[in-house]
């Protein structure tokens, strides 16, 4: 770098990326060149790939580098900027260390950055960071607390942030130390694995008592490879002899065959019917028209299903919109269901209600449940959708 720089001891503003328009080198160069104090205080170092002959590069890279060289000439940055033609992979760690030794900073000016590996490498070398407020840099700087997020299109603000970080020595030391000490815990492979395992343990702890993972050592669900699904409603009960034959066949089918009961009735009503007819508790109970899914003899609720059907469900807004239909009288309101009644002479249309709710931006279905009664439910609730969800489990 020495052959480029008039004063190599100045703080280094380092950027490393391939010569691609999305990497946004021109904005960084402009930020440096148009800030007189920054230009006097620091050197700009651009590591933009390798080249033997500019004319032999791919068109995209050639265009980027020609533009940079034209800007260097326009701003007369000779002696203040380095842009070497060649470097080896082994040179990159030394670039970071040299920038840190000069109390410099690392800048990633990219328009978008899905992750930002160079930010982690720079942080590990003790370099404070400036990066776009996009994608991976948000997480990296958020975790390491060692830099600033910027608008990559605002060259003036970018230059001000670079200058402020270089001028405040106490802030530089604080961010350098924060990044270098936290990067191993947050972004090394060992740190990644530790974080992953901690999160998995937290999920297991929160779900152990109230999810289908309730007792994997004894749960039949762990050995079931097929499942028989039937419904209480007008199917399972009504013929005692047929029911007895069915239950016997189910018992003889083996431990690998599961049993699922669905019903539009509430859980309490379903349990009462099962007890009355001496029907054993199923491995899975889908009740209240698909609102609830329970597992095993302890009736462990599936919390993930509840979160699934709650997606974009806005019950207060639903009740407010339903006031438009004066013929409909609210009979009951539960977490995921509104039941309405209407006079038999009323001209009320299920399709019209559903259309009105959807035009209001509400994800809801309208279901006729009895003479002169209908329910408004989240769009993700139905017995068929609950069964489909179960098959993916």
Short mmCIF file of C-alpha atoms in Angstrom, two decimals:
data_model
loop_
_atom_site.label_atom_id
_atom_site.label_comp_id
_atom_site.label_asym_id
_atom_site.label_seq_id
_atom_site.Cartn_x
_atom_site.Cartn_y
_atom_site.Cartn_z
CA UNK A 1 0.00 0.00 0.00
CA UNK A 2 2.96 2.28 0.66
CA UNK A 3 3.47 3.14 -3.02
CA UNK A 4 -0.02 4.68 -3.11
CA UNK A 5 -0.08 6.66 0.14
CA UNK A 6 1.76 9.85 0.97
CA UNK A 7 1.36 9.26 4.71
CA UNK A 8 0.72 5.53 5.42
CA UNK A 9 0.53 6.17 9.18
CA UNK A 10 -2.84 7.94 8.90
CA UNK A 11 -5.97 6.03 10.02
CA UNK A 12 -7.12 3.67 7.31
CA UNK A 13 -10.71 3.63 5.97
CA UNK A 14 -10.78 0.10 4.59
CA UNK A 15 -13.31 -1.51 2.21
CA UNK A 16 -13.01 -5.02 0.76
CA UNK A 17 -15.36 -6.35 -1.92
CA UNK A 18 -15.44 -7.55 -5.50
CA UNK A 19 -15.80 -4.84 -8.19
CA UNK A 20 -19.56 -4.99 -8.51
CA UNK A 21 -22.00 -2.09 -8.83
CA UNK A 22 -24.01 -3.39 -5.86
CA UNK A 23 -20.94 -3.02 -3.62
CA UNK A 24 -21.31 0.73 -4.04
CA UNK A 25 -17.64 1.79 -3.98
CA UNK A 26 -18.37 5.13 -5.74
CA UNK A 27 -20.53 6.40 -2.85
CA UNK A 28 -17.78 5.59 -0.35
CA UNK A 29 -15.19 7.30 -2.52
CA UNK A 30 -17.44 10.36 -2.84
CA UNK A 31 -18.05 10.38 0.93
CA UNK A 32 -14.29 10.46 1.51
CA UNK A 33 -13.36 12.92 -1.26
CA UNK A 34 -16.06 15.51 -0.53
CA UNK A 35 -15.31 15.73 3.20
CA UNK A 36 -12.19 17.94 3.54
CA UNK A 37 -11.58 17.08 7.21
CA UNK A 38 -11.86 13.34 6.55
CA UNK A 39 -9.61 13.58 3.51
CA UNK A 40 -6.95 15.36 5.60
CA UNK A 41 -7.26 12.97 8.56
CA UNK A 42 -7.31 9.52 6.90
CA UNK A 43 -6.39 7.32 3.96
CA UNK A 44 -8.93 5.37 1.87
CA UNK A 45 -7.98 1.79 0.92
CA UNK A 46 -10.12 -0.11 -1.59
CA UNK A 47 -9.43 -3.82 -2.06
CA UNK A 48 -11.54 -4.48 -5.16
CA UNK A 49 -10.51 -7.89 -6.47
CA UNK A 50 -7.49 -8.78 -8.59
CA UNK A 51 -6.63 -7.60 -12.08
CA UNK A 52 -3.69 -8.02 -14.45
CA UNK A 53 -5.06 -5.79 -17.18
CA UNK A 54 -8.12 -3.61 -16.78
CA UNK A 55 -9.06 -4.19 -20.42
CA UNK A 56 -9.29 -7.96 -19.94
CA UNK A 57 -11.82 -7.85 -17.07
CA UNK A 58 -15.45 -8.81 -17.41
CA UNK A 59 -17.58 -5.86 -18.61
CA UNK A 60 -19.24 -5.27 -15.22
CA UNK A 61 -15.98 -5.23 -13.25
CA UNK A 62 -14.26 -3.15 -15.93
CA UNK A 63 -17.02 -0.55 -15.79
CA UNK A 64 -16.84 -0.28 -11.99
CA UNK A 65 -13.05 0.11 -11.89
CA UNK A 66 -12.95 2.60 -14.76
CA UNK A 67 -15.53 4.69 -12.95
CA UNK A 68 -13.49 4.56 -9.74
CA UNK A 69 -10.32 5.62 -11.48
CA UNK A 70 -12.12 8.47 -13.20
CA UNK A 71 -13.44 9.64 -9.82
CA UNK A 72 -9.97 9.38 -8.23
CA UNK A 73 -8.64 11.59 -10.99
CA UNK A 74 -11.59 13.99 -10.77
CA UNK A 75 -11.13 14.50 -7.01
CA UNK A 76 -7.29 14.36 -7.31
CA UNK A 77 -7.04 11.76 -4.55
CA UNK A 78 -3.52 10.63 -5.47
CA UNK A 79 -1.53 10.06 -2.30
CA UNK A 80 -4.70 9.66 -0.23
CA UNK A 81 -6.13 6.46 -1.70
CA UNK A 82 -4.79 2.95 -2.36
CA UNK A 83 -6.34 0.52 -4.85
CA UNK A 84 -3.79 -2.29 -5.41
CA UNK A 85 -4.08 -4.51 -8.47
CA UNK A 86 -3.22 -7.76 -6.70
CA UNK A 87 -3.61 -9.39 -3.32
CA UNK A 88 -3.56 -12.96 -2.03
CA UNK A 89 -6.01 -14.48 0.46
CA UNK A 90 -3.23 -14.39 3.05
CA UNK A 91 -2.99 -10.60 2.64
CA UNK A 92 -6.55 -9.95 3.82
CA UNK A 93 -6.01 -10.62 7.57
CA UNK A 94 -2.99 -8.31 7.42
CA UNK A 95 -5.13 -5.61 5.80
CA UNK A 96 -7.57 -5.77 8.70
CA UNK A 97 -4.74 -5.74 11.26
CA UNK A 98 -2.99 -2.82 9.58
CA UNK A 99 -6.23 -0.83 9.52
CA UNK A 100 -6.74 -1.56 13.24
CA UNK A 101 -3.12 -0.62 14.02
CA UNK A 102 -3.68 2.81 12.43
CA UNK A 103 -6.90 3.25 14.47
CA UNK A 104 -8.92 3.03 11.28
CA UNK A 105 -12.34 1.59 10.52
CA UNK A 106 -13.95 -0.87 8.13
CA UNK A 107 -16.71 0.34 5.83
CA UNK A 108 -19.13 -1.86 3.91
CA UNK A 109 -21.00 0.57 1.62
CA UNK A 110 -23.02 -2.11 -0.24
CA UNK A 111 -26.51 -1.26 -1.45
CA UNK A 112 -27.75 -4.55 0.01
CA UNK A 113 -25.95 -7.08 2.19
CA UNK A 114 -27.60 -10.46 2.91
CA UNK A 115 -24.98 -11.39 5.50
CA UNK A 116 -21.63 -9.58 5.68
CA UNK A 117 -18.73 -11.95 6.32
CA UNK A 118 -16.16 -9.16 5.94
CA UNK A 119 -17.83 -7.31 8.83
CA UNK A 120 -17.23 -10.29 11.13
CA UNK A 121 -13.63 -10.63 9.95
CA UNK A 122 -13.00 -6.92 10.51
CA UNK A 123 -14.61 -7.04 13.96
CA UNK A 124 -12.40 -9.98 14.94
CA UNK A 125 -9.40 -7.79 14.09
CA UNK A 126 -10.63 -4.96 16.31
CA UNK A 127 -11.99 -2.67 13.59
CA UNK A 128 -15.14 -0.62 14.27
CA UNK A 129 -17.74 -0.92 11.50
CA UNK A 130 -19.90 1.22 9.26
CA UNK A 131 -22.39 -0.73 7.16
CA UNK A 132 -25.75 -0.44 5.37
CA UNK A 133 -28.93 -0.55 7.40
CA UNK A 134 -29.97 -3.72 5.61
CA UNK A 135 -29.90 -7.49 6.09
CA UNK A 136 -27.01 -9.07 7.95
CA UNK A 137 -25.30 -5.85 9.14
CA UNK A 138 -28.29 -5.09 11.35
CA UNK A 139 -27.80 -8.37 13.21
CA UNK A 140 -24.00 -8.18 13.25
CA UNK A 141 -23.67 -4.63 14.54
CA UNK A 142 -26.68 -5.17 16.80
CA UNK A 143 -24.95 -8.14 18.42
CA UNK A 144 -21.43 -6.69 18.56
CA UNK A 145 -22.32 -3.06 19.35
CA UNK A 146 -19.26 -1.96 17.42
CA UNK A 147 -20.45 0.33 14.67
CA UNK A 148 -23.03 2.42 12.88
CA UNK A 149 -25.73 1.56 10.34
CA UNK A 150 -26.06 4.06 7.50
CA UNK A 151 -28.04 4.82 4.35
CA UNK A 152 -25.67 3.58 1.61
CA UNK A 153 -26.96 6.21 -0.83
CA UNK A 154 -26.24 9.21 1.42
CA UNK A 155 -22.57 9.99 0.76
CA UNK A 156 -22.55 13.15 2.89
CA UNK A 157 -23.88 11.36 5.96
CA UNK A 158 -21.54 8.43 5.33
CA UNK A 159 -18.55 10.78 5.37
CA UNK A 160 -19.75 12.44 8.57
CA UNK A 161 -20.13 9.10 10.35
CA UNK A 162 -16.67 7.92 9.27
CA UNK A 163 -15.11 11.19 10.46
CA UNK A 164 -16.96 11.13 13.79
CA UNK A 165 -15.76 7.62 14.56
CA UNK A 166 -12.14 8.41 13.68
CA UNK A 167 -12.07 11.67 15.68
CA UNK A 168 -13.54 10.23 18.89
CA UNK A 169 -10.68 8.07 20.18
CA UNK A 170 -12.60 6.95 23.26
CA UNK A 171 -15.53 5.79 21.11
CA UNK A 172 -13.12 4.04 18.73
CA UNK A 173 -11.54 2.10 21.61
CA UNK A 174 -14.94 1.15 23.00
CA UNK A 175 -16.24 -0.17 19.66
CA UNK A 176 -12.98 -1.91 18.82
CA UNK A 177 -13.01 -3.76 22.15
CA UNK A 178 -16.72 -4.59 21.96
CA UNK A 179 -16.42 -6.14 18.51
CA UNK A 180 -13.26 -8.13 19.16
CA UNK A 181 -14.50 -9.56 22.46
CA UNK A 182 -18.06 -10.41 21.38
CA UNK A 183 -17.41 -11.77 17.89
CA UNK A 184 -16.21 -15.18 19.08
CA UNK A 185 -19.28 -15.72 21.26
CA UNK A 186 -21.72 -14.50 18.62
CA UNK A 187 -20.25 -15.59 15.28
CA UNK A 188 -17.64 -18.32 15.63
CA UNK A 189 -18.74 -21.88 14.91
CA UNK A 190 -18.53 -22.74 18.61
CA UNK A 191 -20.53 -19.65 19.51
CA UNK A 192 -23.10 -20.45 16.83
CA UNK A 193 -23.56 -24.00 18.13
CA UNK A 194 -23.86 -22.80 21.74
CA UNK A 195 -26.52 -20.26 20.76
CA UNK A 196 -28.42 -22.84 18.70
CA UNK A 197 -28.42 -25.40 21.52
CA UNK A 198 -29.54 -22.77 24.06
CA UNK A 199 -32.48 -21.81 21.87
CA UNK A 200 -33.48 -25.44 21.31
CA UNK A 201 -33.40 -26.12 25.06
CA UNK A 202 -35.54 -23.03 25.66
CA UNK A 203 -38.09 -24.25 23.12
CA UNK A 204 -38.17 -27.71 24.64
CA UNK A 205 -38.60 -26.30 28.14
CA UNK A 206 -41.49 -24.04 27.06
CA UNK A 207 -43.28 -26.80 25.17
CA UNK A 208 -42.62 -29.87 27.32
CA UNK A 209 -45.82 -29.52 29.36
CA UNK A 210 -48.22 -28.32 26.72
CA UNK A 211 -47.28 -29.63 23.31
CA UNK A 212 -47.29 -32.91 21.47
CA UNK A 213 -43.77 -33.53 22.75
CA UNK A 214 -45.28 -34.01 26.23
CA UNK A 215 -43.70 -37.40 27.04
CA UNK A 216 -41.84 -38.79 24.05
CA UNK A 217 -40.80 -41.90 25.97
CA UNK A 218 -44.37 -43.11 26.40
CA UNK A 219 -46.37 -41.20 23.80
CA UNK A 220 -48.01 -43.42 21.20
CA UNK A 221 -47.53 -40.66 18.68
CA UNK A 222 -43.87 -41.55 18.45
CA UNK A 223 -44.61 -45.02 17.00
CA UNK A 224 -47.69 -44.32 14.88
CA UNK A 225 -47.05 -44.59 11.15
CA UNK A 226 -50.66 -44.22 9.98
CA UNK A 227 -53.80 -42.78 11.47
CA UNK A 228 -57.52 -43.46 11.12
CA UNK A 229 -59.62 -40.30 11.17
CA UNK A 230 -63.36 -40.28 11.80
CA UNK A 231 -65.93 -37.89 13.20
CA UNK A 232 -68.41 -38.11 16.05
CA UNK A 233 -70.98 -36.06 14.19
CA UNK A 234 -73.54 -38.44 12.63
CA UNK A 235 -70.87 -41.11 12.00
CA UNK A 236 -69.27 -42.70 15.05
CA UNK A 237 -72.38 -43.00 17.24
CA UNK A 238 -75.94 -44.07 16.44
CA UNK A 239 -75.41 -47.80 15.84
CA UNK A 240 -74.11 -49.54 18.97
CA UNK A 241 -73.36 -52.86 17.24
CA UNK A 242 -71.41 -51.19 14.46
CA UNK A 243 -69.53 -49.07 17.00
CA UNK A 244 -68.53 -52.18 18.98
CA UNK A 245 -67.30 -53.88 15.81
CA UNK A 246 -65.37 -50.78 14.83
CA UNK A 247 -63.67 -50.44 18.23
CA UNK A 248 -62.69 -54.12 18.20
CA UNK A 249 -61.14 -53.78 14.75
CA UNK A 250 -59.30 -50.66 15.90
CA UNK A 251 -57.91 -52.46 18.96
CA UNK A 252 -56.68 -55.34 16.83
CA UNK A 253 -55.05 -53.09 14.24
CA UNK A 254 -51.79 -52.83 16.17
CA UNK A 255 -49.82 -50.14 17.94
CA UNK A 256 -48.69 -48.47 14.73
CA UNK A 257 -52.22 -47.37 13.80
CA UNK A 258 -53.35 -44.12 15.39
CA UNK A 259 -56.90 -42.94 16.05
CA UNK A 260 -58.14 -39.39 15.46
CA UNK A 261 -61.63 -38.03 16.18
CA UNK A 262 -62.92 -34.79 14.70
CA UNK A 263 -66.02 -32.87 15.67
CA UNK A 264 -67.70 -29.52 15.30
CA UNK A 265 -68.71 -29.79 18.96
CA UNK A 266 -66.77 -28.28 21.83
CA UNK A 267 -64.15 -30.34 23.62
CA UNK A 268 -66.42 -30.73 26.64
CA UNK A 269 -69.33 -31.96 24.50
CA UNK A 270 -67.05 -34.36 22.64
CA UNK A 271 -65.64 -35.81 25.88
CA UNK A 272 -69.18 -36.29 27.22
CA UNK A 273 -70.19 -38.28 24.10
CA UNK A 274 -67.05 -40.44 24.25
CA UNK A 275 -67.67 -41.26 27.90
CA UNK A 276 -71.34 -42.01 27.33
CA UNK A 277 -70.58 -44.54 24.57
CA UNK A 278 -67.43 -46.01 26.18
CA UNK A 279 -65.23 -44.84 23.32
CA UNK A 280 -61.55 -44.74 24.30
CA UNK A 281 -59.75 -41.43 24.15
CA UNK A 282 -58.21 -40.99 20.69
CA UNK A 283 -54.56 -40.26 20.05
CA UNK A 284 -55.68 -36.98 18.50
CA UNK A 285 -58.87 -35.00 19.13
CA UNK A 286 -59.79 -32.16 16.76
CA UNK A 287 -62.70 -30.26 18.30
CA UNK A 288 -64.74 -27.08 17.89
CA UNK A 289 -64.75 -27.36 14.13
CA UNK A 290 -60.97 -27.40 13.88
CA UNK A 291 -60.23 -24.72 16.48
CA UNK A 292 -58.49 -27.07 18.92
CA UNK A 293 -56.13 -30.01 18.49
CA UNK A 294 -55.34 -32.22 21.49
CA UNK A 295 -52.95 -35.15 21.84
CA UNK A 296 -53.06 -38.29 23.97
CA UNK A 297 -54.95 -39.22 27.11
CA UNK A 298 -53.81 -36.02 28.82
CA UNK A 299 -55.41 -33.90 26.07
CA UNK A 300 -52.26 -31.87 25.51
CA UNK A 301 -53.15 -28.83 23.38
CA UNK A 302 -51.19 -28.00 20.23
CA UNK A 303 -50.02 -24.45 20.83
CA UNK A 304 -48.41 -24.20 17.39
CA UNK A 305 -51.81 -24.77 15.78
CA UNK A 306 -53.29 -21.96 17.86
CA UNK A 307 -50.54 -19.63 16.70
CA UNK A 308 -51.15 -20.77 13.13
CA UNK A 309 -54.86 -19.97 13.12
CA UNK A 310 -54.30 -16.70 15.00
CA UNK A 311 -52.24 -15.32 12.11
CA UNK A 312 -53.69 -11.90 11.17
CA UNK A 313 -56.89 -12.69 13.10
CA UNK A 314 -58.37 -9.39 14.37
CA UNK A 315 -61.42 -10.22 16.47
CA UNK A 316 -62.24 -6.68 17.57
CA UNK A 317 -62.21 -5.47 13.98
CA UNK A 318 -64.43 -8.42 12.96
CA UNK A 319 -67.02 -7.56 15.60
CA UNK A 320 -66.96 -3.91 14.53
CA UNK A 321 -67.50 -4.76 10.85
CA UNK A 322 -70.32 -7.16 11.69
CA UNK A 323 -72.28 -4.23 13.12
CA UNK A 324 -72.95 -3.33 9.47
CA UNK A 325 -75.42 -6.25 9.34
CA UNK A 326 -78.22 -5.16 11.66
CA UNK A 327 -80.16 -8.41 11.03
CA UNK A 328 -77.36 -10.46 12.66
CA UNK A 329 -77.46 -10.67 16.46
CA UNK A 330 -74.32 -11.70 18.35
CA UNK A 331 -75.09 -14.83 20.38
CA UNK A 332 -71.63 -15.62 21.76
CA UNK A 333 -68.00 -14.62 21.31
CA UNK A 334 -64.99 -16.84 21.94
CA UNK A 335 -61.31 -16.44 21.14
CA UNK A 336 -61.67 -17.64 17.57
CA UNK A 337 -65.37 -17.73 16.93
CA UNK A 338 -68.34 -15.41 16.77
CA UNK A 339 -71.81 -16.96 16.64
CA UNK A 340 -74.67 -14.92 15.21
CA UNK A 341 -78.38 -15.57 14.86
CA UNK A 342 -80.85 -14.04 12.44
CA UNK A 343 -84.59 -14.15 11.81
CA UNK A 344 -85.76 -16.65 9.22
CA UNK A 345 -87.37 -13.82 7.26
CA UNK A 346 -84.13 -11.84 7.04
CA UNK A 347 -82.44 -11.61 3.68
CA UNK A 348 -78.93 -12.32 4.88
CA UNK A 349 -76.22 -13.77 2.66
CA UNK A 350 -73.22 -15.75 3.82
CA UNK A 351 -71.37 -14.75 0.65
CA UNK A 352 -72.16 -11.07 1.15
CA UNK A 353 -70.89 -11.13 4.75
CA UNK A 354 -67.68 -12.93 3.78
CA UNK A 355 -67.09 -10.50 0.90
CA UNK A 356 -67.65 -7.49 3.19
CA UNK A 357 -65.14 -8.77 5.76
CA UNK A 358 -62.50 -9.50 3.15
CA UNK A 359 -62.90 -6.06 1.57
CA UNK A 360 -62.26 -4.68 5.05
CA UNK A 361 -58.96 -6.56 5.07
CA UNK A 362 -60.10 -9.22 7.52
CA UNK A 363 -59.11 -12.86 7.07
CA UNK A 364 -62.36 -14.54 8.05
CA UNK A 365 -64.75 -17.27 6.94
CA UNK A 366 -68.50 -17.46 7.44
CA UNK A 367 -69.94 -20.90 8.24
CA UNK A 368 -73.60 -21.88 8.60
CA UNK A 369 -73.91 -24.04 11.73
CA UNK A 370 -77.66 -24.39 12.32
CA UNK A 371 -81.01 -23.04 11.22
CA UNK A 372 -80.80 -19.26 11.45
CA UNK A 373 -77.29 -19.33 12.91
CA UNK A 374 -73.83 -18.80 11.45
CA UNK A 375 -70.30 -18.37 12.75
CA UNK A 376 -67.45 -16.06 11.77
CA UNK A 377 -64.06 -17.75 12.12
CA UNK A 378 -60.42 -17.16 11.19
CA UNK A 379 -59.78 -18.18 7.60
CA UNK A 380 -57.37 -20.90 8.73
CA UNK A 381 -59.91 -22.77 10.86
CA UNK A 382 -61.61 -25.89 9.54
CA UNK A 383 -61.54 -29.59 10.31
CA UNK A 384 -60.05 -30.38 6.91
CA UNK A 385 -57.23 -27.83 7.43
CA UNK A 386 -56.56 -29.25 10.90
CA UNK A 387 -56.26 -32.77 9.44
CA UNK A 388 -53.95 -31.46 6.73
CA UNK A 389 -51.82 -29.78 9.39
CA UNK A 390 -51.72 -33.06 11.33
CA UNK A 391 -50.42 -34.97 8.30
CA UNK A 392 -47.47 -32.57 8.06
CA UNK A 393 -46.58 -33.20 11.70
#
